Coordinates of C-alpha atoms in Angstrom, one line a residue:
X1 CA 61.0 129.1 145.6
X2 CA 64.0 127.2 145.7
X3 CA 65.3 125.0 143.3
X4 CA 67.2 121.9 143.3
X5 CA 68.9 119.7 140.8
X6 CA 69.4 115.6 141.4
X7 CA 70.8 112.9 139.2
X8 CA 67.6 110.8 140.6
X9 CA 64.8 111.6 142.0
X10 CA 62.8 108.2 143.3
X11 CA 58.5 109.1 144.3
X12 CA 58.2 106.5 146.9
X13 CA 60.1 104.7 149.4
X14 CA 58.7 100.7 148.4
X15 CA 60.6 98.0 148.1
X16 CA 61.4 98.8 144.5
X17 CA 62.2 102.3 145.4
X18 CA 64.4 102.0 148.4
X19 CA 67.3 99.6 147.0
X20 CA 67.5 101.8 143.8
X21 CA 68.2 104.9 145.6
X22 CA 71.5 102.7 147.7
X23 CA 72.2 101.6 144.1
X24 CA 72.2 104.5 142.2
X25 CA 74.0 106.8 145.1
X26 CA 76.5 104.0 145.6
X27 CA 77.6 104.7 141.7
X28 CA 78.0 108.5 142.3
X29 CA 75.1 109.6 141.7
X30 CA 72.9 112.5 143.6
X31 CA 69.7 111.0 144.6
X32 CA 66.5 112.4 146.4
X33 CA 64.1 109.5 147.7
X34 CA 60.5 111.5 148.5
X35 CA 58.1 109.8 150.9
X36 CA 54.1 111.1 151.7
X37 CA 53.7 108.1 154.4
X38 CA 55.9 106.0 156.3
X39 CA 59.3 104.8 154.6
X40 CA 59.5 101.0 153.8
X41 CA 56.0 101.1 151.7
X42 CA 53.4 99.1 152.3
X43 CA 54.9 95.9 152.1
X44 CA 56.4 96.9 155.9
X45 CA 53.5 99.0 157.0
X46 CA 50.3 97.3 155.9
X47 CA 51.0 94.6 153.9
X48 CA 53.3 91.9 154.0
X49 CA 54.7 92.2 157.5
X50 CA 52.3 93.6 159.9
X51 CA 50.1 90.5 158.1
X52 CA 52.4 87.8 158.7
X53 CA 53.3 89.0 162.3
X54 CA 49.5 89.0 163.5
X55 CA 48.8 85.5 161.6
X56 CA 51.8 84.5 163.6
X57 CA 49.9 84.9 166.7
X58 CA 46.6 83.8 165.4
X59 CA 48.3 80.7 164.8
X60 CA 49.7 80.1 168.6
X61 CA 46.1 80.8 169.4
X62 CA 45.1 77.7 167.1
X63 CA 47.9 75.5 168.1
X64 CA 46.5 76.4 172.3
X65 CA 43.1 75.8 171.2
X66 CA 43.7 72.4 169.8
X67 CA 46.7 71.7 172.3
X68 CA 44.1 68.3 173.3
X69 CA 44.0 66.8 170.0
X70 CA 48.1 66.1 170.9
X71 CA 47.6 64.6 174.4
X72 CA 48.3 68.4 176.2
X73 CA 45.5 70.0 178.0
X74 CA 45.1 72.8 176.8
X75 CA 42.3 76.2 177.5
X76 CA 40.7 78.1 175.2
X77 CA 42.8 81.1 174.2
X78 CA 42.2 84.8 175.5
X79 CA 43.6 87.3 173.2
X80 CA 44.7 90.1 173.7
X81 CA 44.3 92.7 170.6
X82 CA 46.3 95.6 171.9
X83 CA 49.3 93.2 173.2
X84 CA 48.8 91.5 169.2
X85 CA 48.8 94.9 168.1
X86 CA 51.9 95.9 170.1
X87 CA 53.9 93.1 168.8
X88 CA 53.4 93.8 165.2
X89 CA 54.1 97.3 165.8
X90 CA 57.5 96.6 167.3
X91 CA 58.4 94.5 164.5
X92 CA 58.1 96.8 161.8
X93 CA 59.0 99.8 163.6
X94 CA 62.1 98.2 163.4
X95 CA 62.1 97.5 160.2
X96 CA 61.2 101.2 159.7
X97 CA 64.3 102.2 161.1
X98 CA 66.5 99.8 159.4
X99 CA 65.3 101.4 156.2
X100 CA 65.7 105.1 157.5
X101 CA 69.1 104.3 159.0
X102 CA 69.9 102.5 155.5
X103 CA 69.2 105.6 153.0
X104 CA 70.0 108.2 155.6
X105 CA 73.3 106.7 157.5
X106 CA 75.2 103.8 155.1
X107 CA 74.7 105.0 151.9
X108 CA 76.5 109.1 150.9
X109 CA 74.5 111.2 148.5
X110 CA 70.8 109.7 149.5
X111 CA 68.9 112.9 150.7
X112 CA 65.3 111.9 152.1
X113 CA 62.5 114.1 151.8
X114 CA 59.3 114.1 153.3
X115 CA 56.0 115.4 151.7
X116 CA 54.5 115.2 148.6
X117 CA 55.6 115.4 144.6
X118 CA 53.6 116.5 142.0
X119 CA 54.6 116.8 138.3
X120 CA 55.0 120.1 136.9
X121 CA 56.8 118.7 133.8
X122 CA 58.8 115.8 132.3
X123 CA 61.5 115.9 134.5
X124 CA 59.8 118.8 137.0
X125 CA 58.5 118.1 140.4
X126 CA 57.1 120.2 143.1
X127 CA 57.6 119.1 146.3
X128 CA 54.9 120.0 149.1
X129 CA 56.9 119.6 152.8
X130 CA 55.2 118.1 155.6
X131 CA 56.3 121.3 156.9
X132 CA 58.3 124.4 155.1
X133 CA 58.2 125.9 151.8
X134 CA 57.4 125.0 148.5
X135 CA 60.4 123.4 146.8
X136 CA 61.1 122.9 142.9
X137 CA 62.7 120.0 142.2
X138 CA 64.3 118.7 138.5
X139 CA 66.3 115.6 137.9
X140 CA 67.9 113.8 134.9
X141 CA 65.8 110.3 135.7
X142 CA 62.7 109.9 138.1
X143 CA 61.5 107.1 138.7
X144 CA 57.5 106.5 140.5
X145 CA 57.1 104.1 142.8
X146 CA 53.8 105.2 144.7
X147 CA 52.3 101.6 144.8
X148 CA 48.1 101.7 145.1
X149 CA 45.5 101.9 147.8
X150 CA 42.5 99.9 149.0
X151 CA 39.6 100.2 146.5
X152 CA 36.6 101.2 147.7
X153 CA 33.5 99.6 145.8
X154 CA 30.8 102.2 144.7
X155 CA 28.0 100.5 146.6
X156 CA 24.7 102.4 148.0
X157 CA 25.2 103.3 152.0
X158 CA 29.1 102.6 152.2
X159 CA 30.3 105.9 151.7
X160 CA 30.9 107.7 155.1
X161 CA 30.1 104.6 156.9
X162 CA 33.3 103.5 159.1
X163 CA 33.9 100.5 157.6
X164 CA 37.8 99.2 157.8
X165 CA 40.5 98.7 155.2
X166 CA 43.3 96.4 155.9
X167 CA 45.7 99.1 157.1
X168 CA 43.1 100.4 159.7
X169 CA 42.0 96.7 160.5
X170 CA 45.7 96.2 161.6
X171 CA 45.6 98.4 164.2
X172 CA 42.3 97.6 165.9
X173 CA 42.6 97.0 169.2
X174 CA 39.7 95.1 170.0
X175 CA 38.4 92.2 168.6
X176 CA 35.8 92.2 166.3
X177 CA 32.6 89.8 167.4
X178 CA 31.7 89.2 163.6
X179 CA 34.0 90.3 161.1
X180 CA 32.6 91.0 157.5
X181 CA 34.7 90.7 155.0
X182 CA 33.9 92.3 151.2
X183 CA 35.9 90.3 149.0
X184 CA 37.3 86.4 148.3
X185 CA 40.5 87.3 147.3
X186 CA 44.2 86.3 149.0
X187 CA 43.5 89.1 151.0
X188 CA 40.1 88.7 152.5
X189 CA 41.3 84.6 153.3
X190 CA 44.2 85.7 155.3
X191 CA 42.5 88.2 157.4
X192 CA 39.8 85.7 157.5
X193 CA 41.5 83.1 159.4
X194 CA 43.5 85.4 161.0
X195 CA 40.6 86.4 163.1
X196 CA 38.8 83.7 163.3
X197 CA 41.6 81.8 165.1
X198 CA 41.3 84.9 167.4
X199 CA 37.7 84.1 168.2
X200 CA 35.7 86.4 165.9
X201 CA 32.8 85.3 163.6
X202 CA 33.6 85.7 160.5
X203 CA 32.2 85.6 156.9
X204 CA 33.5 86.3 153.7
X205 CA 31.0 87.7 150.9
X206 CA 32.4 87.0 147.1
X207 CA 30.6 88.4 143.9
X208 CA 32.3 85.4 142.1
X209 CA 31.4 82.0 142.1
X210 CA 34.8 80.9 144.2
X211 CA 37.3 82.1 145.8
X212 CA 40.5 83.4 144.2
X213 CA 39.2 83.9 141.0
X214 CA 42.3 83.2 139.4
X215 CA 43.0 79.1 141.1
X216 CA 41.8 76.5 139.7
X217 CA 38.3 75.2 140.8
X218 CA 39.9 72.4 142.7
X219 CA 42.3 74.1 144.7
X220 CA 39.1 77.0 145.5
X221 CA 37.3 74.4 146.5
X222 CA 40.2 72.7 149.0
X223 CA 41.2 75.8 150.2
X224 CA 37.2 76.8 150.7
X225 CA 36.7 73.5 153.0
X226 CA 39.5 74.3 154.9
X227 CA 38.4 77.3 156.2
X228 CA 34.8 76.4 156.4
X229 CA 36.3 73.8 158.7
X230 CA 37.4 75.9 161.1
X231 CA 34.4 78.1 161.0
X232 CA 34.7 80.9 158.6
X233 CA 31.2 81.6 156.4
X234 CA 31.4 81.6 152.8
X235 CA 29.0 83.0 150.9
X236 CA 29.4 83.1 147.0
X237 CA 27.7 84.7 144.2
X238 CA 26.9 87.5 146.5
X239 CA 26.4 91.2 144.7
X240 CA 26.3 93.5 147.5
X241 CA 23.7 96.0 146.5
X242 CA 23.5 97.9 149.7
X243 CA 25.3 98.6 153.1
X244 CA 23.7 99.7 156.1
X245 CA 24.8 100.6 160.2
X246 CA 22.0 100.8 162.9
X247 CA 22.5 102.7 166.1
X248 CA 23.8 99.9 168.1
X249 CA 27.0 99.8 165.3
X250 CA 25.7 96.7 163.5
X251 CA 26.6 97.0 159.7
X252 CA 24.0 94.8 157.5
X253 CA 24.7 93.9 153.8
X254 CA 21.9 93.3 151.2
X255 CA 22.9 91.0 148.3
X256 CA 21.7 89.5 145.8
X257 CA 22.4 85.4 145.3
X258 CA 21.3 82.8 144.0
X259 CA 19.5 81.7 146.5
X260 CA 17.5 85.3 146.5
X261 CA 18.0 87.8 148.6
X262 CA 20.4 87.8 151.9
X263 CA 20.7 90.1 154.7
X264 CA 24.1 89.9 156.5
X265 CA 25.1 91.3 159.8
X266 CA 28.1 91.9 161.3
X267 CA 29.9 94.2 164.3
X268 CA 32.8 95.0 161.5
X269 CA 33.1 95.6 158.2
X270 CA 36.7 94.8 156.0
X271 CA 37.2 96.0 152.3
X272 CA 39.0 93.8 150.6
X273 CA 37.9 94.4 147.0
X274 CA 41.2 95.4 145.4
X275 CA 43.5 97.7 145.1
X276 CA 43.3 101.2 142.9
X277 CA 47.0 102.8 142.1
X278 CA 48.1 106.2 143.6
X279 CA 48.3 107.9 140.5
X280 CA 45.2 110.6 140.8
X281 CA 48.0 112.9 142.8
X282 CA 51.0 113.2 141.1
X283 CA 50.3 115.4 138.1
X284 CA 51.2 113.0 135.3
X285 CA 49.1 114.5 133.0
X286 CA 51.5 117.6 133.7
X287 CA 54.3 115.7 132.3
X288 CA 52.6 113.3 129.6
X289 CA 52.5 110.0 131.2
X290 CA 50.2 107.7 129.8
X291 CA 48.2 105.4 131.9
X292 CA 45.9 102.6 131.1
X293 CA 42.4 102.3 131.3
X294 CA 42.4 101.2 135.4
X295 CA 44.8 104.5 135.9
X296 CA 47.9 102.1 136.1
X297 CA 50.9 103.8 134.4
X298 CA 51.9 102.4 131.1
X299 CA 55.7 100.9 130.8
X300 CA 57.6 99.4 128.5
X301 CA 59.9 95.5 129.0
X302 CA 62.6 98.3 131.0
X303 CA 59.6 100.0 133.0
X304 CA 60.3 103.1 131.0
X305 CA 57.0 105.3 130.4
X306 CA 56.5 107.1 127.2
X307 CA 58.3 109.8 128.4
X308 CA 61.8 109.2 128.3
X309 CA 63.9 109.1 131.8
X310 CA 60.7 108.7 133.4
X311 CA 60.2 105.1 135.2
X312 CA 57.4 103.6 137.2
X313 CA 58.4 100.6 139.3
X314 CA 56.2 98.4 141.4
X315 CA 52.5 98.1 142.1
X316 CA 52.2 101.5 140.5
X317 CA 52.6 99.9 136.4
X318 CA 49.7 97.0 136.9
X319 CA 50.7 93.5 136.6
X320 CA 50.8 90.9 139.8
X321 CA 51.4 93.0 142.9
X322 CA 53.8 91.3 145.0
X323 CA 56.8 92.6 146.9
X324 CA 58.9 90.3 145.3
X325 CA 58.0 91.4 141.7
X326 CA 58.7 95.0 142.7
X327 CA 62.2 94.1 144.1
X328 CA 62.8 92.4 140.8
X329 CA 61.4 95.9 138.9
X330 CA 64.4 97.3 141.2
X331 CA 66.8 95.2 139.2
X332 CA 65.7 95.4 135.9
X333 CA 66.5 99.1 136.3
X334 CA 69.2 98.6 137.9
X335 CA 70.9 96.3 135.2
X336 CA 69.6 98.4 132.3
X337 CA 71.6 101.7 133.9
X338 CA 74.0 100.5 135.6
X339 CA 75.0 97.2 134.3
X340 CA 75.0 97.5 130.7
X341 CA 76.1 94.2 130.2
X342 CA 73.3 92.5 132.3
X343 CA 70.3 93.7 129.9
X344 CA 67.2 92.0 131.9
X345 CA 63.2 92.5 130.8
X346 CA 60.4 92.7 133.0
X347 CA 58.1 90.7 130.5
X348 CA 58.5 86.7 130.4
X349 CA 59.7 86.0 134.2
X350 CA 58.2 83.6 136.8
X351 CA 55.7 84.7 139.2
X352 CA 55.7 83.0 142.3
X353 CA 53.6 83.5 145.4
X354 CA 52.2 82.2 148.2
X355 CA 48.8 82.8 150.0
X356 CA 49.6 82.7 153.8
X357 CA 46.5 80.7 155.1
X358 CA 47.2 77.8 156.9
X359 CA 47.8 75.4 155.1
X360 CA 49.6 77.6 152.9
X361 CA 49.0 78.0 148.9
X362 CA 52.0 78.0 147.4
X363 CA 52.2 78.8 143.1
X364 CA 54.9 78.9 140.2
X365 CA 53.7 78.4 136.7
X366 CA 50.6 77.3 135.1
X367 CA 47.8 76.0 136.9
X368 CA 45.9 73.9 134.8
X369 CA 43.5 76.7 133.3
X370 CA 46.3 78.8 132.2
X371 CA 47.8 75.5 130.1
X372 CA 44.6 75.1 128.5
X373 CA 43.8 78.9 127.7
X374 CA 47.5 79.0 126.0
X375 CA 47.1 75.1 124.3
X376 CA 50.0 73.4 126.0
X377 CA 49.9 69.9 126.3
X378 CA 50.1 68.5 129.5
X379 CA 49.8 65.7 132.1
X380 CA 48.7 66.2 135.6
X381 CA 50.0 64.4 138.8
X382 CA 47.8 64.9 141.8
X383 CA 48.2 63.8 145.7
X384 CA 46.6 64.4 148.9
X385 CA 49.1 65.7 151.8
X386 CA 47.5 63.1 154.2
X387 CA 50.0 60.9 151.9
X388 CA 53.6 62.3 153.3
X389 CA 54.2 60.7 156.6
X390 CA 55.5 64.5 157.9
X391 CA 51.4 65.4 157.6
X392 CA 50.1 62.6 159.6
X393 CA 52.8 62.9 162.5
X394 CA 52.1 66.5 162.9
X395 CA 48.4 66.5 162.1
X396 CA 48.6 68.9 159.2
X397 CA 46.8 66.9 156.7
X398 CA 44.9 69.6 155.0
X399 CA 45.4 70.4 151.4
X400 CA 47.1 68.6 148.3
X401 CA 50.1 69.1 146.0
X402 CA 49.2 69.2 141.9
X403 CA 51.9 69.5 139.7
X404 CA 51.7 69.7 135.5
X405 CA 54.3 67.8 133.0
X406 CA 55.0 68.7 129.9
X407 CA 55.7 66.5 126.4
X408 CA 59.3 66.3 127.1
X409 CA 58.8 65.7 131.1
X410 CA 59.5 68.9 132.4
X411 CA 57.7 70.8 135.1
X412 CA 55.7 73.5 133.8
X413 CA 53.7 74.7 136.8
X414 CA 52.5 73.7 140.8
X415 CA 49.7 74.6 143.0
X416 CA 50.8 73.1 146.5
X417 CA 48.1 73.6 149.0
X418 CA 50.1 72.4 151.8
X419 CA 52.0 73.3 155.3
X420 CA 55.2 75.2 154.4
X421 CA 53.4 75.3 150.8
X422 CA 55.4 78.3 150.1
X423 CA 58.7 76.5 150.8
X424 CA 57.9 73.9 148.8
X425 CA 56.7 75.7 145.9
X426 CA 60.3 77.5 145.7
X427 CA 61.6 74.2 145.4
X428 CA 59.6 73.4 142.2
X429 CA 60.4 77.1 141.0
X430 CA 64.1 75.8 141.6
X431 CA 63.4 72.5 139.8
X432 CA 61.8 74.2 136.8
X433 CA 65.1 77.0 136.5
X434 CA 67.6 73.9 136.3
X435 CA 64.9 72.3 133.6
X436 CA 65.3 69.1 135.4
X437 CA 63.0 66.4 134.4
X438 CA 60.2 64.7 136.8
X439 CA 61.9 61.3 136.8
X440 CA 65.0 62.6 138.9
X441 CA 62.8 63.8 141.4
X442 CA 61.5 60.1 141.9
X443 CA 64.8 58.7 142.2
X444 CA 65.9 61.5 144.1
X445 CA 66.9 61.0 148.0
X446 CA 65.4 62.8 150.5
X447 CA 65.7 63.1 154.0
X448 CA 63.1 61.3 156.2
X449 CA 60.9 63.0 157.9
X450 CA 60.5 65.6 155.4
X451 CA 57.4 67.4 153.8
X452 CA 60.0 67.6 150.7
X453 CA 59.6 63.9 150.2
X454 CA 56.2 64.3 148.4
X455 CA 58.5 64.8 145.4
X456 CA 59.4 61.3 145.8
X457 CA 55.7 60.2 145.4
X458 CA 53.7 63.1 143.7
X459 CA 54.4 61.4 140.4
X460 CA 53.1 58.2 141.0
X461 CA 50.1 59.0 139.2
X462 CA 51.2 61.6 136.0
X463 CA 47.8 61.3 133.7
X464 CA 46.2 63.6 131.1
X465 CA 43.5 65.8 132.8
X466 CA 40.0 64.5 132.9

């Protein structure tokens, strides 16, 4: 069995992964990137992407379907799944091969390896080939970046049914007549209206009492109207004891409620619970890797593990799974090896993100439950979008902007349920990095017609909470 020494050897090809293999082989060192899947991770294959490209086309289906409402006639949409499909898969097969043809073709001393790595020790791995012989490989550094999987709920009747994940609901060709959907999360509401505004039924079933468990109540509820307005079923408080498929395909769900006991039907069934890591696979035990008690892999402020030289970047170490975070994990290594002057943490930084319904929910900070679990005093400004005259011209009038103060007048966190609430949200992040003050915001000028100009006006009335 032949063996082969690297400087680096990176488990993974995410989007923490990939730009520390250019890094780390563009400062001389020998690097081996090893993939099981497709390279670009999941935030090009199943998540981020592919998402974003389908909800792009769900929303020209909405904008034809309400075409009247702006003095066009207009027809009700017919989609096409496989030409939805198509166009998604073009778009990150693209993306595919700009990351192959990045690893393999502009950066020396990147070799890419495909199959699977398992530890056999600290800094031991052996590498199964998609095709070919065994292959021991060692390395000064390794670094895990193997991201998670859909979790799969342990309820009675689901196993063996076909029910569909995210990744295989992204390739379905067809379109679903009633879409089920386990699960309330960010997740659940983008697929949600994704295919509703394709024509399906859909309704989501939550064990909690709202949606994204982690919003405040009145942004849940905001964001819960919204899509209830445009057709989506929402059924709370739901514990979904057992899961069933008759001959014609028709999955039913028993739950429990409040209300007593539903049975839900649907032609399709989405999981959408969670995600579980990918660490059952890689031996870690082999090499003494601790993990914690959800199987995530234990790191320190550098995302070192306990074992020294070993690194685990990304979805992979727990925390808020966002691409952006794991690019971030990129440069934290990064810095701390090849930048000793740049020492940087991976504890203590911001965490924006944006849930891509429409309108979009846009966060950075504390929402107003996280200020009153850590006792921080604070004052509330709240305003309806219907307010900015860049709403009312274009009809986008759903959702509102909440935004908390500090003592000294500082921003310390905003929820912006709003169109382009992602956009807007970064400007708040931007505002709260150059610790400007609420006031100059007021006074600031802004460019008319602009959804931006609700900083003008969000202010206008700053109160302590109720």
């Amino acid at each position: 069995m032949p063996n082969t020494s690297y400087d680096a050897l990176i488990i993974g090809s995410g989007q923490a992964g990939n730009p520390l293999a250019t890094a780390l082989a563009d400062a001389g060192q020998r690097v081996a990137l090893i993939e099981e899947n497709l390279l670009g991770g999941s935030c090009i294959n199943y998540g981020c992407s592919p998402v974003k490209a389908m909800l792009a086309s769900a929303e020209r289906a909405h904008q034809l379907r309400t075409a009247t409402d702006f003095g066009v006639k207009g027809a009700e949409p017919a989609v096409d799944m496989a030409a939805v499909v198509s166009r998604k898969d073009e778009i990150i097969g693209t993306m595919r091969e700009g990351v192959r043809s990045n690893l393999t073709e502009e950066h020396k001393g990147i070799t890419v390896l495909e199959g699977h790595a398992a530890f056999t020790g600290p800094r031991n791995i052996l590498f199964t080939p998609a095709t070919g012989p065994l292959q021991e490989l060692t390395a000064k550094r390794i670094f895990i970046n193997t991201g998670t999987r859909a979790t799969i709920p342990e309820v009675e009747g689901l196993e063996g049914l076909p029910y569909l994940t995210t990744t295989q609901l992204l390739d379905l060709k067809e379109l679903p007549e009633h879409l089920i959907i386990l699960g309330g999360g960010y997740i659940g509401l983008e697929f949600s209206q994704m295919f509703r505004r394709f024509g399906s039924q859909v309704t989501i079933i939550e064990s909690g009492s709202q949606l994204l468990e982690r919003e405040d109540d009145d942004v849940c509820e905001a964001l819960s109207k919204i899509l209830t307005d445009e057709g989506v079923e929402i059924v709370l408080d739901a514990k979904v004891r057992l899961v069933s498929r008759n001959a014609e395909g028709m999955f039913t769900l028993t739950a429990s409620t409040k209300q007593g006991e539903r049975r839900l039907r649907g032609t399709h069934l989405l999981v959408a619970t969670g995600r579980t890591p990918n660490t059952d696979t890689l031996g870690l035990d082999k090499a003494g890797i601790k993990l914690d008690d959800k199987q995530f892999i234990e790191v320190n402020e550098r995302l070192e593990t306990n074992v020294r030289g070993v690194y685990a970047l990304g979805d992979i170490h727990g925390g808020p799974q966002f691409t952006h975070i794991s690019y971030d994990d990129f440069r934290v290594v990064r810095d701390n090896l090849l930048a000793r002057s740049k020492r940087r943490s991976a504890k203590q930084r911001p965490l924006p993100y944006c849930v891509y319904t429409e309108p979009q929910l846009g966060r950075i900070g504390l929402n107003e439950s996280q200020a009153q679990e850590q006792g921080i005093e604070y004052r509330v400004a709240s305003m309806p979008v219907l307010t900015i005259g860049r709403a009312r011209e274009t009809s986008r009038t759903g959702g509102f902007w909440k935004v908390l103060v500090d003592e000294k007048d500082h921003i310390v966190g905003a929820s912006v349920l709003c169109a382009e609430g992602g956009e807007l949200m970064t400007m708040f992040q931007l505002i709260m990095m150059g610790n400007l003050k609420y006031q100059q915001l007021q006074n600031m000028v802004i460019a008319h017609p602009s959804w931006a100009e609700g900083l003008n006006n969000v202010f206008a009335k700053l109160a302590k909470p109720k």
